[in-house]
Short mmCIF file of C-alpha atoms and ligand atoms in Angstrom, two decimals:
data_model
loop_
_atom_site.label_atom_id
_atom_site.label_comp_id
_atom_site.label_asym_id
_atom_site.label_seq_id
_atom_site.Cartn_x
_atom_site.Cartn_y
_atom_site.Cartn_z
CA MET A 1 -29.52 -7.40 3.57
CA LYS A 2 -30.05 -3.59 3.26
CA GLU A 3 -29.63 -1.66 -0.02
CA GLU A 4 -26.01 -2.25 -1.63
CA GLN A 5 -25.33 1.47 -0.84
CA GLU A 6 -26.62 1.49 2.59
CA ARG A 7 -24.72 -1.20 3.51
CA LEU A 8 -22.44 -0.78 6.51
CA THR A 9 -18.86 -2.72 6.36
CA LEU A 10 -16.59 -3.01 9.60
CA ALA A 11 -13.02 -3.22 8.29
CA ILE A 12 -10.13 -4.37 10.12
CA GLU A 13 -5.94 -4.12 9.27
CA SER A 14 -3.58 -5.31 11.18
CA SER A 15 -0.95 -6.86 8.64
CA CYS A 16 2.11 -4.84 9.80
CA ASP A 17 2.72 -2.11 12.59
CA GLU A 18 -0.70 -0.03 12.04
CA THR A 19 -3.82 -1.52 13.99
CA SER A 20 -6.73 -0.02 12.10
CA ALA A 21 -10.44 -0.04 11.94
CA ALA A 22 -13.35 1.31 9.96
CA VAL A 23 -16.88 1.75 9.11
CA LEU A 24 -17.87 2.48 5.70
CA ARG A 25 -21.51 2.80 4.27
CA GLY A 26 -21.68 1.56 0.66
CA GLY A 27 -18.64 1.53 -1.64
CA ARG A 28 -17.59 4.98 -1.11
CA THR A 29 -18.53 7.32 2.25
CA LEU A 30 -15.90 6.46 5.26
CA LEU A 31 -17.59 7.27 8.13
CA SER A 32 -14.94 6.35 10.23
CA ASN A 33 -11.20 4.99 9.50
CA ILE A 34 -9.10 4.57 13.08
CA ILE A 35 -5.25 4.06 12.77
CA ALA A 36 -3.24 3.58 16.19
CA THR A 37 0.47 2.95 15.04
CA GLN A 38 3.19 1.38 16.30
CA ILE A 39 6.32 3.13 14.65
CA PRO A 40 7.47 4.92 18.04
CA VAL A 41 7.63 1.50 19.71
CA HIS A 42 9.78 -0.05 16.71
CA GLN A 43 12.08 2.73 15.93
CA LYS A 44 13.91 2.21 18.62
CA PHE A 45 15.12 -1.17 16.57
CA GLY A 46 14.96 0.40 13.37
CA GLY A 47 12.66 -1.68 11.70
CA VAL A 48 9.28 -3.60 12.90
CA VAL A 49 9.86 -6.44 15.36
CA PRO A 50 7.09 -8.94 14.89
CA GLU A 51 6.54 -10.60 18.19
CA ILE A 52 6.37 -6.89 19.34
CA ALA A 53 3.83 -5.65 16.83
CA SER A 54 1.67 -9.14 17.13
CA ARG A 55 1.67 -7.91 20.89
CA LYS A 56 0.66 -4.34 20.08
CA HIS A 57 -1.97 -5.32 17.87
CA ILE A 58 -3.98 -7.49 20.88
CA VAL A 59 -3.84 -4.71 22.99
CA ASN A 60 -5.30 -1.92 20.70
CA VAL A 61 -7.63 -4.30 18.21
CA MET A 62 -10.89 -3.93 20.62
CA PRO A 63 -10.18 -0.03 21.27
CA VAL A 64 -9.79 0.77 17.59
CA ILE A 65 -12.89 -1.11 16.57
CA ASP A 66 -15.18 0.23 19.49
CA GLU A 67 -13.44 3.88 18.61
CA ALA A 68 -13.98 3.31 14.75
CA LEU A 69 -18.03 2.69 15.57
CA ARG A 70 -18.37 5.19 18.25
CA GLN A 71 -17.23 7.79 15.70
CA ALA A 72 -19.38 6.61 12.84
CA LYS A 73 -22.10 6.17 15.39
CA VAL A 74 -23.37 3.16 14.48
CA ALA A 75 -23.94 0.28 17.28
CA LEU A 76 -21.96 -3.49 16.68
CA ASN A 77 -25.47 -4.69 15.81
CA ASP A 78 -26.03 -2.37 13.16
CA ILE A 79 -22.70 -3.89 10.88
CA ASP A 80 -23.64 -5.44 7.87
CA GLN A 81 -20.05 -7.49 7.09
CA ILE A 82 -16.94 -7.48 8.25
CA ALA A 83 -13.36 -7.37 6.05
CA VAL A 84 -10.32 -8.35 7.20
CA THR A 85 -7.24 -7.70 5.89
CA TYR A 86 -5.41 -11.97 5.46
CA GLY A 87 -2.54 -11.41 3.87
CA PRO A 88 0.44 -10.53 3.02
CA GLY A 89 1.68 -9.75 6.22
CA LEU A 90 3.71 -10.47 9.41
CA VAL A 91 1.84 -13.66 10.00
CA GLY A 92 1.10 -13.06 13.90
CA ALA A 93 0.04 -9.57 13.44
CA LEU A 94 -2.28 -10.85 10.58
CA LEU A 95 -3.68 -13.64 12.79
CA VAL A 96 -4.92 -11.05 15.74
CA GLY A 97 -6.88 -9.41 12.93
CA VAL A 98 -8.21 -12.28 11.09
CA SER A 99 -9.54 -13.85 14.72
CA ALA A 100 -11.03 -10.58 15.77
CA ALA A 101 -13.00 -10.64 12.49
CA LYS A 102 -14.24 -14.23 12.75
CA SER A 103 -15.76 -13.80 16.52
CA LEU A 104 -17.09 -10.58 15.43
CA ALA A 105 -18.46 -12.06 11.95
CA PHE A 106 -19.36 -15.57 14.15
CA SER A 107 -21.26 -13.69 16.97
CA LEU A 108 -23.30 -11.13 14.97
CA GLY A 109 -24.08 -13.89 12.24
CA VAL A 110 -22.84 -11.14 9.30
CA PRO A 111 -21.01 -12.43 6.55
CA LEU A 112 -16.42 -12.15 6.73
CA ILE A 113 -15.23 -10.90 3.26
CA GLY A 114 -10.88 -11.93 3.51
CA VAL A 115 -9.23 -8.77 1.85
CA ASN A 116 -5.90 -8.94 0.43
CA HIS A 117 -4.10 -5.91 1.68
CA LEU A 118 -2.59 -4.68 -1.58
CA GLU A 119 -5.71 -5.30 -3.49
CA GLY A 120 -6.99 -2.60 -1.06
CA HIS A 121 -4.28 -0.38 -1.58
CA ILE A 122 -5.67 0.02 -4.87
CA PHE A 123 -9.08 0.61 -3.54
CA ALA A 124 -7.82 3.40 -1.36
CA ASN A 125 -8.36 5.50 -4.27
CA PHE A 126 -11.98 4.96 -4.79
CA LEU A 127 -12.10 6.79 -1.59
CA SER A 128 -9.79 9.51 -2.26
CA ALA A 129 -11.52 9.79 -5.68
CA PRO A 130 -15.20 9.13 -5.48
CA ASN A 131 -15.86 9.64 -9.12
CA LEU A 132 -13.47 6.97 -9.87
CA GLU A 133 -14.51 3.68 -12.25
CA PRO A 134 -11.88 0.86 -13.61
CA PRO A 135 -10.75 0.55 -16.37
CA PHE A 136 -7.07 1.78 -14.84
CA MET A 137 -3.37 0.95 -14.26
CA ALA A 138 -1.97 0.65 -10.97
CA LEU A 139 1.26 1.10 -9.53
CA VAL A 140 1.27 -0.62 -6.10
CA VAL A 141 4.15 0.38 -4.08
CA SER A 142 4.49 -0.69 -1.18
CA GLY A 143 7.20 -1.65 1.83
CA GLY A 144 6.78 -5.13 0.35
CA HIS A 145 5.84 -5.15 -2.82
CA THR A 146 6.22 -3.18 -6.41
CA SER A 147 3.51 -4.17 -8.98
CA LEU A 148 1.73 -3.00 -12.24
CA VAL A 149 -1.55 -4.00 -12.28
CA GLN A 150 -4.50 -3.59 -15.01
CA VAL A 151 -7.57 -3.10 -13.03
CA LYS A 152 -10.40 -3.77 -15.84
CA GLY A 153 -13.04 -4.30 -13.09
CA TYR A 154 -13.59 -4.29 -9.66
CA ASN A 155 -12.94 -7.86 -9.34
CA HIS A 156 -10.80 -8.25 -12.52
CA PHE A 157 -6.82 -7.69 -12.26
CA VAL A 158 -4.25 -8.36 -14.75
CA LEU A 159 -0.84 -8.43 -13.18
CA MET A 160 1.43 -7.01 -15.64
CA GLY A 161 5.03 -7.17 -13.80
CA GLN A 162 6.28 -7.10 -9.73
CA THR A 163 9.28 -6.89 -8.36
CA ARG A 164 12.46 -9.70 -8.50
CA ASP A 165 13.73 -8.72 -5.43
CA ASP A 166 13.22 -5.61 -2.77
CA ALA A 167 10.26 -3.86 -3.06
CA ALA A 168 10.85 0.31 -3.24
CA GLY A 169 9.89 0.96 0.10
CA GLU A 170 12.26 -1.96 1.29
CA ALA A 171 15.00 0.02 -0.38
CA PHE A 172 13.83 3.27 1.02
CA ASP A 173 13.99 1.66 4.59
CA LYS A 174 17.46 0.34 3.71
CA VAL A 175 19.27 2.86 2.21
CA ALA A 176 18.02 5.35 4.89
CA ARG A 177 18.69 3.06 7.50
CA VAL A 178 22.64 2.85 6.16
CA MET A 179 22.26 6.51 6.83
CA GLY A 180 21.33 6.25 9.91
CA LEU A 181 17.71 7.80 9.18
CA PRO A 182 15.06 6.22 12.07
CA TYR A 183 12.21 3.81 10.71
CA PRO A 184 10.55 3.96 8.73
CA GLY A 185 12.89 5.51 5.95
CA GLY A 186 10.45 6.39 3.26
CA PRO A 187 9.55 9.53 4.55
CA GLN A 188 12.88 10.52 6.03
CA ILE A 189 14.61 9.92 2.22
CA ASP A 190 11.71 12.13 0.69
CA ARG A 191 12.29 15.21 2.86
CA LEU A 192 16.39 15.13 2.54
CA ALA A 193 15.93 14.33 -0.50
CA LYS A 194 14.42 17.84 -1.16
CA ASP A 195 17.92 20.04 -0.59
CA GLY A 196 19.67 17.59 -2.37
CA ASN A 197 20.73 17.27 -5.94
CA PRO A 198 18.93 14.29 -7.92
CA ALA A 199 21.76 14.40 -10.36
CA ALA A 200 24.87 14.25 -8.26
CA ILE A 201 25.60 10.79 -8.58
CA ASP A 202 24.15 8.17 -11.12
CA PHE A 203 22.75 5.17 -9.52
CA PRO A 204 21.88 2.23 -11.74
CA LYS A 205 18.50 1.72 -12.78
CA ALA A 206 18.33 -2.15 -13.88
CA LEU A 207 15.52 -3.74 -15.63
CA GLN A 208 15.41 -0.84 -18.23
CA ASP A 209 14.70 -3.16 -21.71
CA LYS A 210 11.38 -2.71 -23.73
CA GLY A 211 8.45 -4.62 -22.42
CA ASN A 212 9.73 -6.03 -19.62
CA TYR A 213 7.28 -4.52 -16.32
CA GLU A 214 8.99 -6.56 -13.61
CA PHE A 215 11.44 -4.05 -11.16
CA SER A 216 14.47 -4.75 -9.25
CA PHE A 217 15.40 -2.70 -6.18
CA SER A 218 18.18 -4.66 -4.62
CA GLY A 219 21.06 -3.55 -7.04
CA LEU A 220 20.59 -0.11 -6.53
CA LYS A 221 20.22 -0.50 -2.75
CA SER A 222 23.82 -2.06 -3.18
CA ALA A 223 25.11 0.64 -5.22
CA VAL A 224 24.36 3.20 -2.44
CA LEU A 225 25.78 0.65 0.36
CA ASN A 226 29.00 0.86 -2.15
CA TYR A 227 28.96 4.08 -2.36
CA LEU A 228 28.87 5.08 1.39
CA ASN A 229 31.38 2.63 2.11
CA SER A 230 33.69 4.06 -0.93
CA MET A 231 33.74 7.78 0.24
CA LYS A 232 34.07 6.22 3.99
CA LEU A 233 37.33 4.52 2.89
CA LYS A 234 38.41 7.56 0.87
CA GLN A 235 37.90 9.39 4.17
CA GLN A 236 35.84 11.97 2.47
CA PRO A 237 32.80 13.63 3.43
CA VAL A 238 28.99 12.34 2.32
CA ASN A 239 26.73 14.69 0.91
CA LYS A 240 23.27 13.09 2.47
CA ALA A 241 20.90 15.09 0.89
CA ASP A 242 22.52 14.18 -2.34
CA VAL A 243 22.52 10.67 -1.92
CA ALA A 244 18.71 10.84 -0.55
CA ALA A 245 17.90 12.69 -3.78
CA SER A 246 19.71 10.67 -6.39
CA PHE A 247 18.62 7.22 -4.31
CA GLN A 248 15.09 8.46 -5.13
CA ARG A 249 15.37 10.18 -8.65
CA ALA A 250 17.02 6.35 -9.60
CA VAL A 251 13.54 4.51 -7.80
CA ILE A 252 11.15 7.33 -9.61
CA GLU A 253 12.49 7.34 -13.17
CA VAL A 254 11.96 3.44 -13.27
CA LEU A 255 8.90 3.30 -11.54
CA VAL A 256 7.59 6.90 -14.43
CA ALA A 257 9.14 4.76 -17.20
CA LYS A 258 7.45 1.39 -16.81
CA ALA A 259 3.91 2.64 -15.46
CA LEU A 260 3.90 4.67 -18.94
CA GLU A 261 5.03 1.86 -20.82
CA ALA A 262 2.71 0.38 -19.84
CA MET A 263 -0.15 2.77 -20.34
CA HIS A 264 0.91 2.60 -24.03
CA ALA A 265 0.72 -1.09 -24.78
CA THR A 266 -2.47 -1.55 -22.67
CA GLY A 267 -4.06 1.46 -24.08
CA MET A 268 -5.36 2.54 -20.81
CA ARG A 269 -5.72 6.10 -20.40
CA THR A 270 -6.17 6.34 -15.87
CA LEU A 271 -3.25 5.78 -14.00
CA VAL A 272 -3.45 5.11 -10.25
CA LEU A 273 -0.97 5.15 -7.43
CA ALA A 274 -1.51 3.16 -4.61
CA GLY A 275 0.55 1.97 -1.17
CA GLY A 276 2.82 3.69 1.33
CA VAL A 277 5.54 5.09 -1.10
CA ALA A 278 2.64 6.92 -3.18
CA ALA A 279 2.91 9.16 -0.19
CA ASN A 280 6.05 10.31 -1.98
CA SER A 281 6.07 14.17 -2.96
CA ALA A 282 8.44 13.81 -5.65
CA LEU A 283 6.92 10.45 -6.81
CA GLU A 284 3.77 11.85 -7.02
CA GLY A 285 4.97 15.40 -8.50
CA ARG A 286 6.83 13.66 -12.02
CA LEU A 287 3.68 11.07 -12.50
CA ARG A 288 1.21 13.89 -12.06
CA GLU A 289 3.64 15.79 -14.36
CA ALA A 290 4.48 12.81 -17.27
CA ALA A 291 0.68 12.01 -16.95
CA GLN A 292 -0.62 15.79 -18.08
CA ALA A 293 1.94 15.87 -20.59
CA GLN A 294 0.42 12.92 -21.75
CA GLY A 295 -3.27 13.69 -21.32
CA ILE A 296 -3.50 10.60 -19.02
CA ARG A 297 -6.02 10.95 -15.71
CA PHE A 298 -3.52 10.33 -13.09
CA TYR A 299 -4.73 9.99 -9.06
CA TYR A 300 -3.30 8.74 -6.03
CA PRO A 301 -4.59 8.53 -2.29
CA SER A 302 -4.47 10.94 0.05
CA THR A 303 -1.89 10.87 2.56
CA VAL A 304 -3.63 8.87 5.78
CA LEU A 305 -5.41 6.69 2.38
CA CYS A 306 -1.66 5.80 1.23
CA THR A 307 -0.14 4.16 4.59
CA ASP A 308 -1.57 1.25 6.07
CA ASN A 309 -5.38 1.66 6.96
CA ALA A 310 -8.76 -0.17 7.49
CA ALA A 311 -10.79 2.29 5.39
CA MET A 312 -9.28 0.74 2.13
CA ILE A 313 -9.95 -2.91 3.16
CA ALA A 314 -13.47 -1.74 4.15
CA CYS A 315 -13.85 -0.65 0.57
CA ARG A 316 -12.27 -3.69 -1.10
CA GLY A 317 -14.43 -5.88 0.75
CA TYR A 318 -17.67 -3.67 -0.35
CA TYR A 319 -16.85 -4.30 -4.02
CA GLN A 320 -15.98 -8.52 -3.09
CA SER A 321 -19.53 -8.30 -1.25
CA LEU A 322 -21.48 -7.37 -4.63
CA ALA A 323 -19.30 -9.62 -6.28
CA GLY A 324 -20.38 -12.14 -3.65
CA ARG A 325 -16.78 -13.24 -2.81
CA PHE A 326 -17.61 -13.91 1.03
CA SER A 327 -14.93 -16.30 2.86
CA ASN A 328 -16.04 -18.83 5.04
CA LEU A 329 -14.80 -19.00 9.45
CA TYR A 330 -12.00 -21.33 8.22
CA LEU A 331 -10.25 -18.33 6.94
CA ASN A 332 -7.03 -18.12 8.41
CA ALA A 333 -3.56 -15.50 7.42
CA VAL A 334 -1.50 -16.25 4.44
CA PRO A 335 1.56 -14.31 5.22
CA GLY A 336 3.05 -14.40 1.80
CA LEU A 337 -0.30 -14.06 -0.23
CA ASP A 338 0.11 -11.98 -3.79
CA LEU A 339 -1.15 -10.09 -5.97
CA THR A 340 -2.16 -12.20 -9.16
CA ASP A 341 -4.82 -12.37 -12.04
CA MET A 342 -8.58 -12.13 -10.83
CA ASP A 343 -11.43 -12.83 -12.82
CA ALA A 344 -14.87 -11.78 -12.06
CA GLU A 345 -16.28 -14.53 -13.69
CA ASN A 346 -14.04 -17.10 -11.79
O1 LIG B 1 1.56 0.56 2.08
P1 LIG B 1 2.80 0.30 3.32
O2 LIG B 1 2.16 1.32 4.65
O3 LIG B 1 3.09 -0.95 4.14
C1 LIG B 1 2.84 -1.91 3.27
O4 LIG B 1 1.59 -2.58 2.91
O5 LIG B 1 3.81 -2.49 2.92
O6 LIG B 1 4.38 0.77 3.23
C2 LIG B 1 4.91 1.14 4.02
C3 LIG B 1 6.17 1.89 2.76
C4 LIG B 1 7.38 2.18 4.42
O7 LIG B 1 8.76 1.46 3.15
C5 LIG B 1 7.67 3.13 3.98
O8 LIG B 1 9.40 3.82 4.07
C6 LIG B 1 7.09 3.73 2.76
O9 LIG B 1 6.06 3.03 2.54
N1 LIG B 1 7.07 5.34 2.79
C7 LIG B 1 7.28 5.96 1.71
C8 LIG B 1 6.92 7.34 2.21
N2 LIG B 1 6.10 7.24 3.16
C9 LIG B 1 5.72 5.82 3.33
N3 LIG B 1 8.63 5.86 0.80
C10 LIG B 1 8.56 7.18 0.36
N4 LIG B 1 8.21 8.13 0.37
C11 LIG B 1 7.40 8.33 1.55
N5 LIG B 1 7.20 9.55 1.64
ZN1 LIG B 2 0.93 -1.30 2.92
#
């Protein structure tokens, strides 16, 4: 294999409604990151339809890989290793990427690296901030997961806590849906909240006891539903911008409080935001303010690297390859894969 910094990783991501391929040189030099989004296809159904997602991935996967190679100005034969998301996600969607990656790795005779999508979200930060190094605390907020993870090394993670029920992004999407906003709801609520009063409605904030790093957003979601229903019964007008801003504030307050408490408890001085909800402008703003006030370094990925993309999978795959964490051709999709503790020595 080439020198580590010259190693070319081709990555494939197909866990949900984005088909993406990327080429990375070494660990941090992104040569291409192509994303074919299916959002307009699923929008008319109000959410992702798994069967349609799988079919679209099949159509898109090879053209997206070709385009990633073309933009990176490299040939398939130049690729040293193939990284692919194998979970968590929709099983049929994941299988398309995993099958494409296995076929390519087999035919090129190069190593295959199965990547945990959630670890990928964290690693997006290494591409946005080339000087970032572990250790740091990561707050992972995506459509399916909400977790606080200590990243002690590139292959050393300690899970502090995660959500007991809905993920933060899921709550955004469900609340948006009942308010009649299109899928995905997160960006819609983000936009609408800018015109609303975050103190207008006092929605509940769960699990606020000290030292508890778990999250729960289903009660908040129900509280928003109950509020909307009771206003309807009373035939009173609803200020949607106020609902969006108040809901968003309740989510953000819990995320910020728990992230900062975890930092104090562990003595970590660097905080990293990751996952699709990291694109939320108010969350990023509040975390930045809180971090500045306490002398904490704060990082979050550029918007394109916040939501699903193969660049982050390539970066995670590269650091797995340095630790010899390769997969074999029996690699399968694991839809329920979680973020768990990992130690480089294991
Ligand atoms: O990480 P991601 O692209 O996919 C998963 O791995 O789940 O996250 C998608 C989630 C969706 O729930 C979407 O509504 C949310 O991220 N999201 C946002 C924003 N942009 C995307 N949530 C709040 N504000 C945003 N600006
Ligand atoms: Zn994701």
